[in-house]
Coordinates of C-alpha atoms and ligand atoms in Angstrom, one line a residue:
M1 CA -28.5 -34.7 -14.8
V2 CA -31.2 -33.0 -17.0
D3 CA -30.2 -33.4 -20.6
A4 CA -32.2 -30.6 -22.3
L5 CA -29.8 -30.6 -25.3
H6 CA -30.5 -34.3 -26.0
I7 CA -26.8 -35.2 -25.8
G8 CA -25.6 -38.1 -23.7
D9 CA -24.4 -37.6 -20.2
A10 CA -20.9 -38.5 -21.0
L11 CA -20.7 -36.2 -24.0
L12 CA -22.2 -33.4 -21.9
H13 CA -19.6 -33.9 -19.2
R14 CA -16.8 -34.0 -21.8
T15 CA -18.1 -30.8 -23.4
V16 CA -18.3 -28.9 -20.1
I17 CA -14.8 -30.1 -18.9
D18 CA -13.2 -29.2 -22.3
S19 CA -14.7 -25.7 -22.2
A20 CA -13.3 -25.0 -18.7
P21 CA -10.8 -22.1 -18.7
D22 CA -8.7 -23.9 -16.1
G23 CA -6.7 -27.1 -16.8
I24 CA -8.3 -30.2 -15.3
L25 CA -6.5 -33.5 -14.6
L26 CA -7.8 -36.8 -13.1
V27 CA -5.0 -38.6 -11.3
N28 CA -5.0 -42.0 -9.5
R29 CA -3.3 -43.2 -6.3
S30 CA 0.0 -43.9 -8.1
G31 CA 0.1 -40.4 -9.6
T32 CA -0.8 -41.6 -13.1
I33 CA -2.9 -39.3 -15.3
L34 CA -6.2 -40.8 -16.3
G35 CA -7.8 -37.8 -17.9
A36 CA -7.0 -34.3 -19.0
N37 CA -9.1 -31.6 -20.6
R38 CA -8.3 -29.3 -23.5
A39 CA -7.1 -26.4 -21.4
M40 CA -4.2 -28.6 -20.3
E41 CA -2.8 -28.5 -23.8
R42 CA -2.7 -24.7 -23.7
L43 CA -1.0 -24.8 -20.3
S44 CA 1.5 -27.6 -20.8
G45 CA 1.9 -28.0 -24.6
H46 CA 1.0 -31.7 -24.3
A47 CA -2.1 -32.9 -26.2
P48 CA -4.7 -34.4 -23.7
D49 CA -4.4 -37.9 -25.2
Q50 CA -0.6 -37.9 -24.9
L51 CA -1.0 -37.1 -21.2
I52 CA -3.1 -40.2 -20.4
G53 CA -1.0 -42.9 -18.7
Q54 CA 1.9 -40.4 -17.9
S55 CA 2.9 -39.5 -14.3
V56 CA 1.9 -36.1 -13.0
G57 CA 5.6 -35.7 -12.3
I58 CA 6.2 -34.6 -15.9
F59 CA 4.8 -31.2 -14.9
L60 CA 7.5 -30.8 -12.2
P61 CA 11.2 -30.1 -12.5
P62 CA 13.1 -33.4 -11.8
H63 CA 14.4 -32.4 -8.3
L64 CA 10.8 -32.0 -7.0
R65 CA 9.4 -35.2 -8.3
E66 CA 10.2 -37.5 -5.4
R67 CA 8.8 -35.1 -2.9
H68 CA 5.7 -34.7 -4.9
T69 CA 5.1 -38.5 -4.9
T70 CA 5.0 -38.3 -1.1
L71 CA 2.5 -35.5 -1.3
V72 CA 0.3 -37.6 -3.7
D73 CA 0.5 -40.5 -1.2
T74 CA -0.5 -38.3 1.7
F75 CA -3.4 -37.0 -0.3
F76 CA -4.8 -40.4 -0.9
V77 CA -4.4 -41.4 2.8
Q78 CA -6.9 -38.7 3.6
P79 CA -8.4 -37.2 0.5
S80 CA -9.6 -33.6 1.0
T81 CA -10.6 -30.6 -1.1
R82 CA -8.4 -27.5 -1.4
P83 CA -9.4 -24.2 -2.9
M84 CA -7.2 -22.0 -5.1
G85 CA -4.8 -19.6 -3.4
M86 CA -3.6 -21.9 -0.6
V87 CA 0.0 -22.4 -1.9
G88 CA 2.1 -19.6 -3.3
Q89 CA 4.6 -19.7 -6.1
L90 CA 3.7 -22.9 -8.0
Q91 CA 5.1 -23.5 -11.4
L92 CA 4.2 -26.0 -14.2
L93 CA 6.9 -27.4 -16.4
R94 CA 5.8 -27.2 -20.1
R95 CA 6.7 -29.6 -22.8
D96 CA 9.0 -27.1 -24.4
G97 CA 10.9 -26.7 -21.1
G98 CA 9.4 -23.4 -20.1
A99 CA 7.7 -22.8 -16.8
V100 CA 4.2 -21.3 -16.2
P101 CA 3.2 -19.8 -12.9
I102 CA 0.1 -21.6 -11.7
D103 CA -2.4 -22.0 -8.9
I104 CA -3.9 -25.3 -8.0
A105 CA -7.2 -26.5 -6.4
L106 CA -7.8 -30.1 -5.5
G107 CA -11.0 -32.2 -5.3
H108 CA -11.5 -36.0 -4.9
C109 CA -13.8 -38.4 -6.5
E110 CA -14.2 -42.1 -7.1
A111 CA -14.5 -44.1 -10.4
D112 CA -15.0 -47.9 -10.6
G113 CA -14.3 -48.1 -6.9
Q114 CA -10.9 -46.4 -7.2
P115 CA -10.2 -43.1 -5.5
L116 CA -9.1 -40.3 -7.8
A117 CA -7.8 -36.8 -7.4
A118 CA -9.3 -34.0 -9.5
V119 CA -6.7 -31.3 -10.0
F120 CA -7.7 -27.9 -11.3
I121 CA -4.8 -25.8 -12.6
R122 CA -5.1 -22.1 -13.2
D123 CA -2.6 -20.1 -15.4
M124 CA -1.4 -17.2 -13.3
T125 CA 0.9 -15.6 -15.9
E126 CA -1.0 -12.4 -16.2
V127 CA -1.6 -12.0 -12.5
S128 CA 2.1 -12.6 -11.7
R129 CA 3.2 -10.2 -14.4
L130 CA 1.0 -7.5 -12.9
Q131 CA 2.3 -8.4 -9.4
S132 CA 5.9 -8.0 -10.3
Q133 CA 5.2 -4.8 -12.2
M134 CA 3.4 -3.5 -9.1
H135 CA 6.3 -4.6 -6.9
Y136 CA 8.8 -2.7 -9.1
Q137 CA 6.6 0.4 -9.1
A138 CA 6.0 0.2 -5.4
T139 CA 9.7 -0.1 -4.6
H140 CA 11.3 2.1 -7.3
D141 CA 11.0 5.6 -8.6
T142 CA 10.2 5.0 -12.2
L143 CA 11.7 8.3 -13.4
T144 CA 15.3 7.6 -12.2
G145 CA 15.1 3.9 -11.6
L146 CA 16.4 4.4 -8.0
V147 CA 14.8 2.7 -5.0
N148 CA 12.0 4.8 -3.5
R149 CA 11.5 6.1 0.0
W150 CA 9.9 2.9 1.3
M151 CA 12.5 0.6 -0.2
F152 CA 15.3 2.9 1.0
G153 CA 13.8 2.6 4.5
Q154 CA 13.9 -1.2 4.3
H155 CA 17.5 -1.3 3.2
M156 CA 18.4 1.2 5.9
Q157 CA 16.9 -0.9 8.7
Q158 CA 19.1 -3.8 7.6
A159 CA 22.2 -1.8 7.2
L160 CA 21.7 -0.3 10.7
M161 CA 21.5 -3.7 12.2
Q162 CA 24.6 -4.8 10.4
S163 CA 26.5 -1.6 11.4
I164 CA 25.6 -2.1 15.1
R165 CA 26.5 -5.8 14.9
Q166 CA 29.9 -5.2 13.3
G167 CA 30.6 -2.0 15.2
R168 CA 31.2 -0.1 12.0
P169 CA 30.0 3.4 11.5
L170 CA 27.1 4.0 8.9
G171 CA 26.6 7.3 7.2
L172 CA 23.4 8.8 5.9
L173 CA 23.4 11.7 3.5
L174 CA 20.1 13.6 2.8
L175 CA 20.3 15.6 -0.3
D176 CA 17.8 18.3 -1.4
L177 CA 18.4 20.2 -4.6
D178 CA 18.6 23.9 -4.4
Y179 CA 16.2 26.1 -6.4
F180 CA 14.7 23.0 -8.2
K181 CA 11.3 24.7 -8.1
A182 CA 12.9 27.6 -10.1
I183 CA 14.1 25.1 -12.7
N184 CA 10.7 23.6 -13.0
D185 CA 9.0 27.0 -13.2
T186 CA 11.4 28.5 -15.7
H187 CA 12.0 25.5 -18.1
G188 CA 8.9 23.4 -17.5
H189 CA 8.4 20.0 -15.9
A190 CA 9.9 18.0 -18.8
V191 CA 13.2 19.7 -18.3
G192 CA 12.8 19.3 -14.5
D193 CA 12.4 15.6 -14.9
L194 CA 15.5 15.3 -17.1
V195 CA 17.5 17.3 -14.5
L196 CA 16.5 14.8 -11.9
V197 CA 17.6 11.9 -14.1
E198 CA 21.0 13.7 -14.7
V199 CA 21.4 14.3 -10.9
A200 CA 20.8 10.6 -10.3
R201 CA 23.4 9.7 -13.0
R202 CA 26.0 12.0 -11.4
L203 CA 25.3 10.8 -7.9
K204 CA 25.7 7.1 -9.0
G205 CA 29.0 8.1 -10.6
T206 CA 30.4 9.4 -7.3
L207 CA 29.4 6.5 -5.1
R208 CA 31.0 3.1 -4.5
A209 CA 29.3 -0.2 -5.3
G210 CA 28.2 -0.9 -1.7
D211 CA 26.6 2.5 -1.2
L212 CA 22.8 2.8 -1.7
L213 CA 21.2 5.7 -3.5
G214 CA 17.5 6.4 -3.3
R215 CA 15.0 9.1 -4.3
L216 CA 12.8 9.9 -1.4
G217 CA 10.5 12.1 -3.4
G218 CA 10.5 15.4 -5.4
D219 CA 14.0 16.7 -5.4
E220 CA 15.1 14.8 -2.3
F221 CA 17.7 12.0 -2.6
A222 CA 19.4 10.0 0.1
V223 CA 22.6 8.0 0.3
L224 CA 23.5 5.2 2.7
L225 CA 27.2 4.7 3.3
P226 CA 27.6 1.3 5.0
E227 CA 31.3 1.0 4.6
L228 CA 32.8 4.0 6.4
M229 CA 36.1 3.7 8.2
A230 CA 35.3 6.7 10.4
P231 CA 32.2 9.1 10.7
D232 CA 34.2 11.9 9.1
D233 CA 34.4 9.9 5.8
A234 CA 30.8 10.8 5.2
A235 CA 31.8 14.4 4.9
T236 CA 34.4 13.4 2.2
V237 CA 31.6 11.8 0.2
A238 CA 29.4 14.8 0.6
D239 CA 32.2 17.0 -0.7
K240 CA 32.6 14.7 -3.7
V241 CA 28.9 14.9 -4.4
L242 CA 28.9 18.7 -4.2
R243 CA 31.7 18.9 -6.7
A244 CA 30.1 16.5 -9.1
L245 CA 26.9 18.5 -9.1
A246 CA 28.6 21.8 -9.5
L247 CA 29.9 20.9 -13.0
P248 CA 28.0 22.7 -15.8
C249 CA 24.8 21.0 -16.8
S250 CA 22.8 21.4 -20.0
V251 CA 19.5 19.7 -20.6
Q252 CA 17.6 19.9 -23.9
G253 CA 19.6 23.0 -24.8
C254 CA 18.8 24.8 -21.5
S255 CA 21.7 25.4 -19.3
V256 CA 20.8 24.9 -15.7
D257 CA 22.6 25.6 -12.4
L258 CA 22.6 22.5 -10.3
G259 CA 23.2 22.8 -6.6
V260 CA 22.4 20.7 -3.6
S261 CA 22.3 21.0 0.2
I262 CA 23.4 17.9 2.2
G263 CA 22.6 16.9 5.7
I264 CA 24.7 14.2 7.4
A265 CA 24.0 11.9 10.3
C266 CA 25.9 8.8 11.4
C267 CA 25.1 5.7 13.3
P268 CA 26.0 5.1 16.1
R269 CA 27.5 8.5 16.8
D270 CA 24.2 10.4 16.4
A271 CA 21.5 7.8 16.6
T272 CA 21.0 4.1 16.1
D273 CA 17.4 3.9 14.8
A274 CA 16.3 4.8 11.3
D275 CA 13.6 7.4 12.2
T276 CA 15.9 9.4 14.4
L277 CA 18.8 9.2 12.0
L278 CA 16.6 10.5 9.1
R279 CA 15.3 13.3 11.3
Y280 CA 18.7 14.3 12.3
A281 CA 20.0 14.3 8.7
D282 CA 17.0 16.4 7.8
M283 CA 17.8 18.9 10.6
A284 CA 21.4 19.0 9.3
M285 CA 20.2 19.5 5.7
Y286 CA 18.0 22.5 6.8
T287 CA 21.0 23.9 8.6
A288 CA 23.0 23.6 5.4
K289 CA 20.3 25.3 3.4
D290 CA 20.0 28.1 6.0
G291 CA 23.8 28.4 5.8
G292 CA 23.8 29.5 2.2
R293 CA 23.0 26.3 0.1
G294 CA 25.5 24.4 -2.0
S295 CA 27.0 23.0 1.2
Y296 CA 26.8 20.2 3.7
A297 CA 26.3 20.1 7.5
S298 CA 26.7 17.3 10.0
Y299 CA 24.1 16.8 12.7
A300 CA 24.8 18.5 16.0
A301 CA 22.6 18.5 19.1
H302 CA 21.8 22.3 18.9
M303 CA 19.8 21.6 15.7
G304 CA 17.0 20.3 17.9
H305 CA 14.9 23.5 17.8
R306 CA 12.5 21.7 15.5
F307 CA 12.1 19.2 18.3
E308 CA 11.0 22.0 20.6
E309 CA 8.4 23.0 18.1
S310 CA 7.0 19.5 18.3
L311 CA 7.0 19.7 22.1
R312 CA 4.9 22.8 21.9
L313 CA 2.5 21.1 19.5
H314 CA 2.3 18.2 21.9
D315 CA 1.4 20.5 24.8
R316 CA -1.3 22.4 22.9
L317 CA -2.7 19.2 21.5
K318 CA -3.0 17.7 25.0
L319 CA -4.9 20.8 26.0
A320 CA -7.1 20.6 23.0
L321 CA -8.0 17.0 23.9
Q322 CA -8.9 17.9 27.4
H323 CA -11.0 20.9 26.3
D324 CA -12.7 19.1 23.4
A325 CA -11.2 21.6 21.0
L326 CA -10.9 19.0 18.2
A327 CA -13.5 18.2 15.6
L328 CA -14.3 15.4 13.2
H329 CA -15.2 16.3 9.7
Y330 CA -16.6 13.9 7.2
Q331 CA -15.6 13.6 3.5
P332 CA -18.2 11.8 1.2
Q333 CA -17.3 8.7 -0.7
V334 CA -19.3 8.5 -3.9
D335 CA -20.3 5.6 -6.1
V336 CA -18.5 6.2 -9.4
A337 CA -21.4 4.7 -11.5
T338 CA -24.4 6.4 -9.8
G339 CA -23.0 9.5 -8.2
R340 CA -24.6 8.5 -4.9
V341 CA -22.9 9.0 -1.6
V342 CA -22.0 5.5 -0.2
G343 CA -19.9 6.4 2.8
L344 CA -18.0 9.1 4.7
E345 CA -14.4 9.3 5.9
A346 CA -14.0 10.8 9.3
L347 CA -11.0 13.2 9.3
L348 CA -9.6 15.1 12.3
R349 CA -9.6 18.9 12.4
W350 CA -7.9 21.1 14.9
F351 CA -8.1 24.8 15.4
D352 CA -5.9 26.1 18.1
D353 CA -6.2 29.6 19.6
E354 CA -2.4 30.1 19.6
L355 CA -1.3 28.1 16.6
G356 CA -4.3 28.6 14.3
T357 CA -5.5 25.7 12.1
V358 CA -3.0 22.8 12.4
P359 CA -3.3 20.2 9.6
P360 CA -3.4 16.5 10.6
D361 CA -0.2 15.9 8.6
R362 CA 1.6 18.1 11.1
F363 CA 0.0 17.1 14.4
I364 CA -0.5 13.4 13.9
P365 CA 3.2 12.6 13.5
V366 CA 3.8 14.5 16.8
A367 CA 1.0 12.6 18.5
V368 CA 2.5 9.4 17.2
N369 CA 6.0 10.3 18.5
T370 CA 4.7 11.3 22.0
G371 CA 2.1 8.6 22.5
L372 CA -0.7 11.1 22.5
I373 CA -2.1 9.2 19.4
L374 CA -3.8 6.7 21.7
P375 CA -6.1 9.1 23.6
L376 CA -6.6 11.0 20.3
G377 CA -7.6 7.8 18.5
E378 CA -10.0 6.9 21.3
W379 CA -11.6 10.3 21.0
V380 CA -12.0 9.9 17.2
M381 CA -13.5 6.4 17.7
K382 CA -16.0 7.7 20.3
T383 CA -17.0 10.7 18.3
A384 CA -17.5 8.7 15.1
C385 CA -19.5 6.0 16.9
R386 CA -21.7 8.5 18.5
Q387 CA -22.3 10.4 15.2
I388 CA -23.1 7.2 13.3
A389 CA -25.6 6.2 16.0
Q390 CA -27.2 9.6 16.0
W391 CA -27.6 9.7 12.2
A392 CA -28.9 6.1 12.2
A393 CA -31.5 7.1 14.9
D394 CA -32.6 9.9 12.5
G395 CA -33.0 7.3 9.7
L396 CA -29.8 8.2 8.0
R397 CA -27.8 5.0 7.7
V398 CA -24.4 5.8 6.3
R399 CA -21.1 3.9 6.6
V400 CA -18.3 6.0 8.3
S401 CA -14.7 5.1 7.9
V402 CA -12.3 5.9 10.7
N403 CA -8.5 6.0 10.4
L404 CA -6.7 3.7 12.7
S405 CA -3.1 4.6 13.8
A406 CA -0.4 2.0 14.0
Q407 CA -0.3 2.2 17.8
Q408 CA -4.1 1.6 18.0
F409 CA -3.7 -1.3 15.7
R410 CA -1.2 -2.9 18.0
Q411 CA -3.3 -2.3 21.2
R412 CA -4.0 -5.7 22.6
D413 CA -7.6 -4.8 23.7
L414 CA -8.5 -2.9 20.6
A415 CA -11.4 -5.3 19.8
E416 CA -12.9 -4.9 23.3
R417 CA -12.5 -1.2 23.3
L418 CA -14.2 -1.0 20.0
Q419 CA -17.0 -3.3 21.1
R420 CA -17.5 -1.3 24.2
C421 CA -17.6 2.0 22.3
M422 CA -20.2 0.7 19.8
A423 CA -22.3 -0.7 22.7
T424 CA -22.2 2.6 24.6
Y425 CA -23.7 4.5 21.7
G426 CA -25.7 1.8 20.0
T427 CA -23.6 2.0 16.8
P428 CA -24.6 -0.6 14.2
P429 CA -21.2 -2.3 13.4
E430 CA -22.0 -2.6 9.7
L431 CA -21.9 1.2 9.5
L432 CA -18.4 1.4 10.8
E433 CA -15.3 0.8 8.7
L434 CA -11.7 1.1 9.9
E435 CA -8.9 2.3 7.7
V436 CA -5.6 0.6 8.2
T437 CA -2.6 1.6 6.0
E438 CA -1.2 -1.1 3.8
S439 CA 2.3 -0.8 5.3
E440 CA 0.9 -1.3 8.8
A441 CA -1.0 -4.4 7.7
V442 CA 2.1 -5.8 6.2
A443 CA 4.5 -4.8 9.0
D444 CA 3.4 -7.6 11.3
P445 CA 1.3 -10.1 9.3
E446 CA 0.3 -12.2 12.3
V447 CA -1.0 -9.3 14.3
A448 CA -2.8 -7.9 11.2
Q449 CA -4.4 -11.3 10.5
Q450 CA -5.6 -11.5 14.1
V451 CA -6.9 -8.0 14.5
L452 CA -8.6 -7.9 11.2
T453 CA -10.3 -11.2 11.9
W454 CA -11.6 -9.8 15.1
M455 CA -12.9 -6.8 13.3
G456 CA -14.6 -9.1 10.8
S457 CA -16.3 -11.0 13.5
L458 CA -17.6 -7.8 15.1
G459 CA -19.1 -7.0 11.7
V460 CA -16.9 -4.0 11.2
G461 CA -15.5 -3.4 7.7
V462 CA -11.8 -2.9 7.1
A463 CA -10.3 -0.8 4.3
L464 CA -6.6 -1.0 3.3
D465 CA -5.6 2.7 3.2
D466 CA -2.8 4.3 1.1
F467 CA -2.7 1.2 -1.1
G468 CA 0.2 1.1 -3.6
T469 CA 2.6 3.0 -1.3
G470 CA 4.1 -0.1 0.3
Y471 CA 4.7 -3.4 -1.2
S472 CA 2.4 -6.2 -0.3
S473 CA 2.4 -9.6 -1.9
L474 CA -0.7 -10.7 -3.5
S475 CA -0.7 -14.1 -1.9
Y476 CA -0.5 -12.4 1.5
L477 CA -3.4 -10.0 0.7
H478 CA -5.4 -13.0 -0.2
Q479 CA -5.4 -14.1 3.4
L480 CA -6.1 -10.8 5.0
P481 CA -9.8 -10.3 5.8
V482 CA -10.1 -6.8 4.4
T483 CA -13.2 -5.5 2.7
R484 CA -12.0 -2.7 0.5
L485 CA -8.8 -1.2 -1.0
K486 CA -8.2 2.6 -1.1
I487 CA -5.8 3.9 -3.7
D488 CA -3.6 6.7 -2.4
R489 CA -4.1 10.3 -3.7
E490 CA -0.4 10.3 -4.7
F491 CA -1.3 8.0 -7.7
I492 CA -4.6 9.5 -8.5
Q493 CA -3.1 13.0 -8.8
N494 CA -1.3 12.2 -12.1
I495 CA -3.4 9.4 -13.7
T496 CA -4.3 11.6 -16.6
S497 CA -0.7 12.9 -17.2
N498 CA 1.7 10.2 -16.0
A499 CA 1.6 6.8 -17.8
D500 CA 3.3 5.0 -15.0
D501 CA 0.7 6.1 -12.4
A502 CA -2.1 5.3 -14.9
T503 CA -0.7 1.8 -15.3
L504 CA -0.3 1.3 -11.6
V505 CA -3.8 2.4 -10.8
R506 CA -5.2 0.1 -13.5
A507 CA -3.1 -2.8 -12.1
I508 CA -4.4 -2.1 -8.6
I509 CA -8.0 -2.1 -9.7
V510 CA -7.5 -5.4 -11.6
L511 CA -5.7 -7.0 -8.7
A512 CA -8.3 -5.8 -6.2
H513 CA -11.0 -7.3 -8.3
T514 CA -9.2 -10.7 -8.6
L515 CA -9.4 -10.6 -4.8
G516 CA -13.0 -9.7 -4.9
L517 CA -12.4 -6.4 -3.3
P518 CA -14.1 -3.1 -4.3
V519 CA -11.8 -0.1 -4.7
V520 CA -12.1 3.6 -3.5
A521 CA -9.9 6.2 -5.1
E522 CA -8.7 9.1 -3.0
G523 CA -8.1 12.7 -3.8
V524 CA -10.2 12.9 -7.1
E525 CA -10.1 16.6 -8.1
T526 CA -11.0 16.6 -11.8
E527 CA -13.7 15.2 -14.1
A528 CA -10.9 13.6 -16.2
Q529 CA -9.7 11.6 -13.2
L530 CA -13.2 10.5 -12.5
R531 CA -13.7 9.5 -16.2
F532 CA -10.5 7.4 -16.0
L533 CA -11.7 5.6 -12.9
R534 CA -15.1 5.0 -14.4
Q535 CA -13.5 3.5 -17.5
H536 CA -11.4 1.1 -15.4
G537 CA -14.2 -0.1 -13.2
C538 CA -13.2 1.6 -9.9
E539 CA -16.3 1.4 -7.6
A540 CA -16.1 4.6 -5.5
Y541 CA -14.1 7.8 -5.1
Q542 CA -13.6 10.7 -2.7
G543 CA -12.1 14.0 -3.4
W544 CA -12.6 17.7 -3.7
L545 CA -14.4 17.2 -7.0
F546 CA -17.4 16.1 -5.0
A547 CA -16.7 17.7 -1.6
R548 CA -14.0 18.4 1.0
A549 CA -14.4 17.0 4.5
L550 CA -17.2 18.9 6.1
P551 CA -18.6 19.3 9.7
A552 CA -21.3 16.8 10.6
D553 CA -24.3 19.2 10.0
E554 CA -23.0 20.4 6.7
V555 CA -22.3 17.0 5.4
R556 CA -25.7 16.0 6.5
A557 CA -27.3 18.8 4.5
L558 CA -25.2 17.9 1.5
V559 CA -25.9 14.2 1.5
W560 CA -29.5 14.3 2.7
P561 CA -30.9 17.6 1.4
P562 CA -34.0 18.5 3.3
A563 CA -36.0 19.2 0.1
D564 CA -36.5 15.6 -1.0
G565 CA -35.0 13.7 1.9
Q566 CA -33.5 11.2 -0.6
P567 CA -30.2 10.0 0.8
G568 CA -27.2 10.8 -1.3
T569 CA -28.9 11.8 -4.5
L570 CA -27.4 15.2 -4.7
R571 CA -24.5 15.5 -7.1
L572 CA -22.3 18.6 -6.8
A573 CA -19.6 19.6 -9.1
Ligands
C2E1 P1 -5.6 10.0 4.6 O1 -6.1 8.9 5.5 O2 -4.9 9.5 3.4 O3 -6.7 11.0 4.3 C1 -7.0 11.5 3.1 C2 -6.4 12.9 3.0 O4 -6.6 13.4 1.7 C3 -7.2 13.9 3.9 O5 -6.2 14.8 4.4 C4 -8.2 14.6 2.9 O6 -8.6 15.8 3.4 C5 -7.3 14.7 1.7 N1 -8.0 14.8 0.5 C6 -9.2 14.3 0.2 N2 -9.6 14.6 -1.1 C7 -8.7 15.4 -1.6 C8 -8.5 16.1 -2.8 O7 -9.3 16.0 -3.7 N3 -7.3 16.8 -3.0 C9 -6.4 16.9 -2.0 N4 -5.3 17.6 -2.3 N5 -6.5 16.3 -0.8 C10 -7.7 15.5 -0.6 P2 -6.2 15.4 5.8 O8 -7.6 15.5 6.4 O9 -5.3 16.5 5.8 O10 -5.5 14.1 6.6 C11 -4.2 13.8 6.4 C12 -3.9 12.5 7.0 O11 -3.9 12.6 8.4 C13 -4.8 11.4 6.7 O12 -4.5 10.8 5.4 C14 -4.6 10.4 7.8 O13 -3.5 9.6 7.6 C15 -4.3 11.4 8.9 N6 -5.6 11.5 9.7 C16 -6.6 12.4 9.6 N7 -7.5 12.1 10.5 C17 -7.1 11.1 11.3 C18 -7.6 10.4 12.4 O14 -8.7 10.6 12.9 N8 -6.8 9.4 12.9 C19 -5.6 9.1 12.4 N9 -4.9 8.1 12.9 N10 -5.1 9.7 11.3 C20 -5.8 10.7 10.8
CA2 CA1 -7.6 7.4 5.3
CA3 CA1 -5.1 7.6 2.2

């Protein structure tokens, strides 16, 4: 080793090892510690020289020590290296009896002819704190402390299975406050928030311990009743809720009239799957609202007129596909630091002669329910691949992100289809990125792992869309070969006014960076939001602040203005 500092080799090694941020231990075949660096003292509370000669078992709770000895033996039979992040949920027992979450990497070496294990120990306290904070925020509504829509859905799946197994009816109440918008408009959002908290408190007061209350969003709440004797008992609970909310309510000196409309659906009487049950409760709730508010209604088959509407959408959409009446628009993604356009997101647009402009949030769910999403997704893929190739042939190399639906994601031959499509148009794979929602990637980890690995081997990027709306464990994300994270618009919307959202966005950026992933923020509408993102090191953004999704020729003129031909130098807004 070159010794430019004129200090001895041994001293140099010691200095370097002691300055390492991670704890380092040298351990022999019998599990005895032969060396420890200074960071070990910070981690464990033992001074390095006190550790020499001790068994590594002192860092483990007593019940794990025996098993660990076997692991040490196995290691020395076939010494190998192991990077960080391979084993989840490790803890180190401190001298004072406390436990520190850690991650461990292993190396092996030899000294005086004896094989040694080099153990690198990283303090994960901060990362796990952020992770549990993220978990809480991803599963709860921070205003009322109730479980959020996603978590409610998880509980509901389980409760449904149990209900069917035990042959016991399960009730679902969907609650929507009446005139909540008026309360917000008249008294302001601060009072509106307190009203929601008060509603949550009253609802909790009327329910039994086994019932589950969640806030699905805005002024929408839901109650799961897993312990019904008969379906009609759900109506009794609804009645109790109505009476509890009808009592006078005063918040910050303002007297407000509370009222709620409730829709009821029961398993197995009405449906046995969560989506249908929620939809039916929703139809019943709208019926209650139409019937004069402050009341409840139970689902009945005639409420299916909304279903007919979706049939009509389906028919028109099928025609639109056949007659090429759909369009892809492209929304720029901009580098936060330089203001340059670094990519485009392809978004579907549909104008129908009879229905007018139909937003994707309305027709995509219909396409998903009717299976039309597959041909639709195929059309999007082809159109995007052709456009990328056409731009590339004109010398405009820009990455385009395409949204992948859950059904496409589960298609067995997705990789082949994609490869064929890119080959047909001569699309450079590095210019294509697929957006997969976080919840989809987490729903079936094995499929996700496989599909995303294929994408990686094709050279296609993968962004995790709507990040933050579902709960993913960090150790799992670690193993997913994704290339970017996208933070959902829902969180960006309020980063400058809501401290919880600001914290969450900051945590996501930090976590993404610990995984080495760049972040794109969605739905940026104001300079203040952009400033926040810049301050916290977010790499890119998209949103109306820069541009909406535009037709191909318009986006081309915006990103590559003919005047100077410089790609992406134009900065609007
Ligand atoms: P997404 O993937 O989360 O797309 C982002 C949505 O945010 C787009 O809505 C976009 O127009 C909108 N947006 C972007 N910037 C702003 C902003 O600054 N403010 C506001 N208020 N909104 C902004 P869009 O185009 O209506 O699409 C809605 C959803 O429909 C998409 O959400 C995506 O889930 C789905 N979708 C759209 N196109 C496709 C597609 O080709 N395939 C599939 N599977 N889904 C698609
Ligand atoms: Ca998207
Ligand atoms: Ca999104």
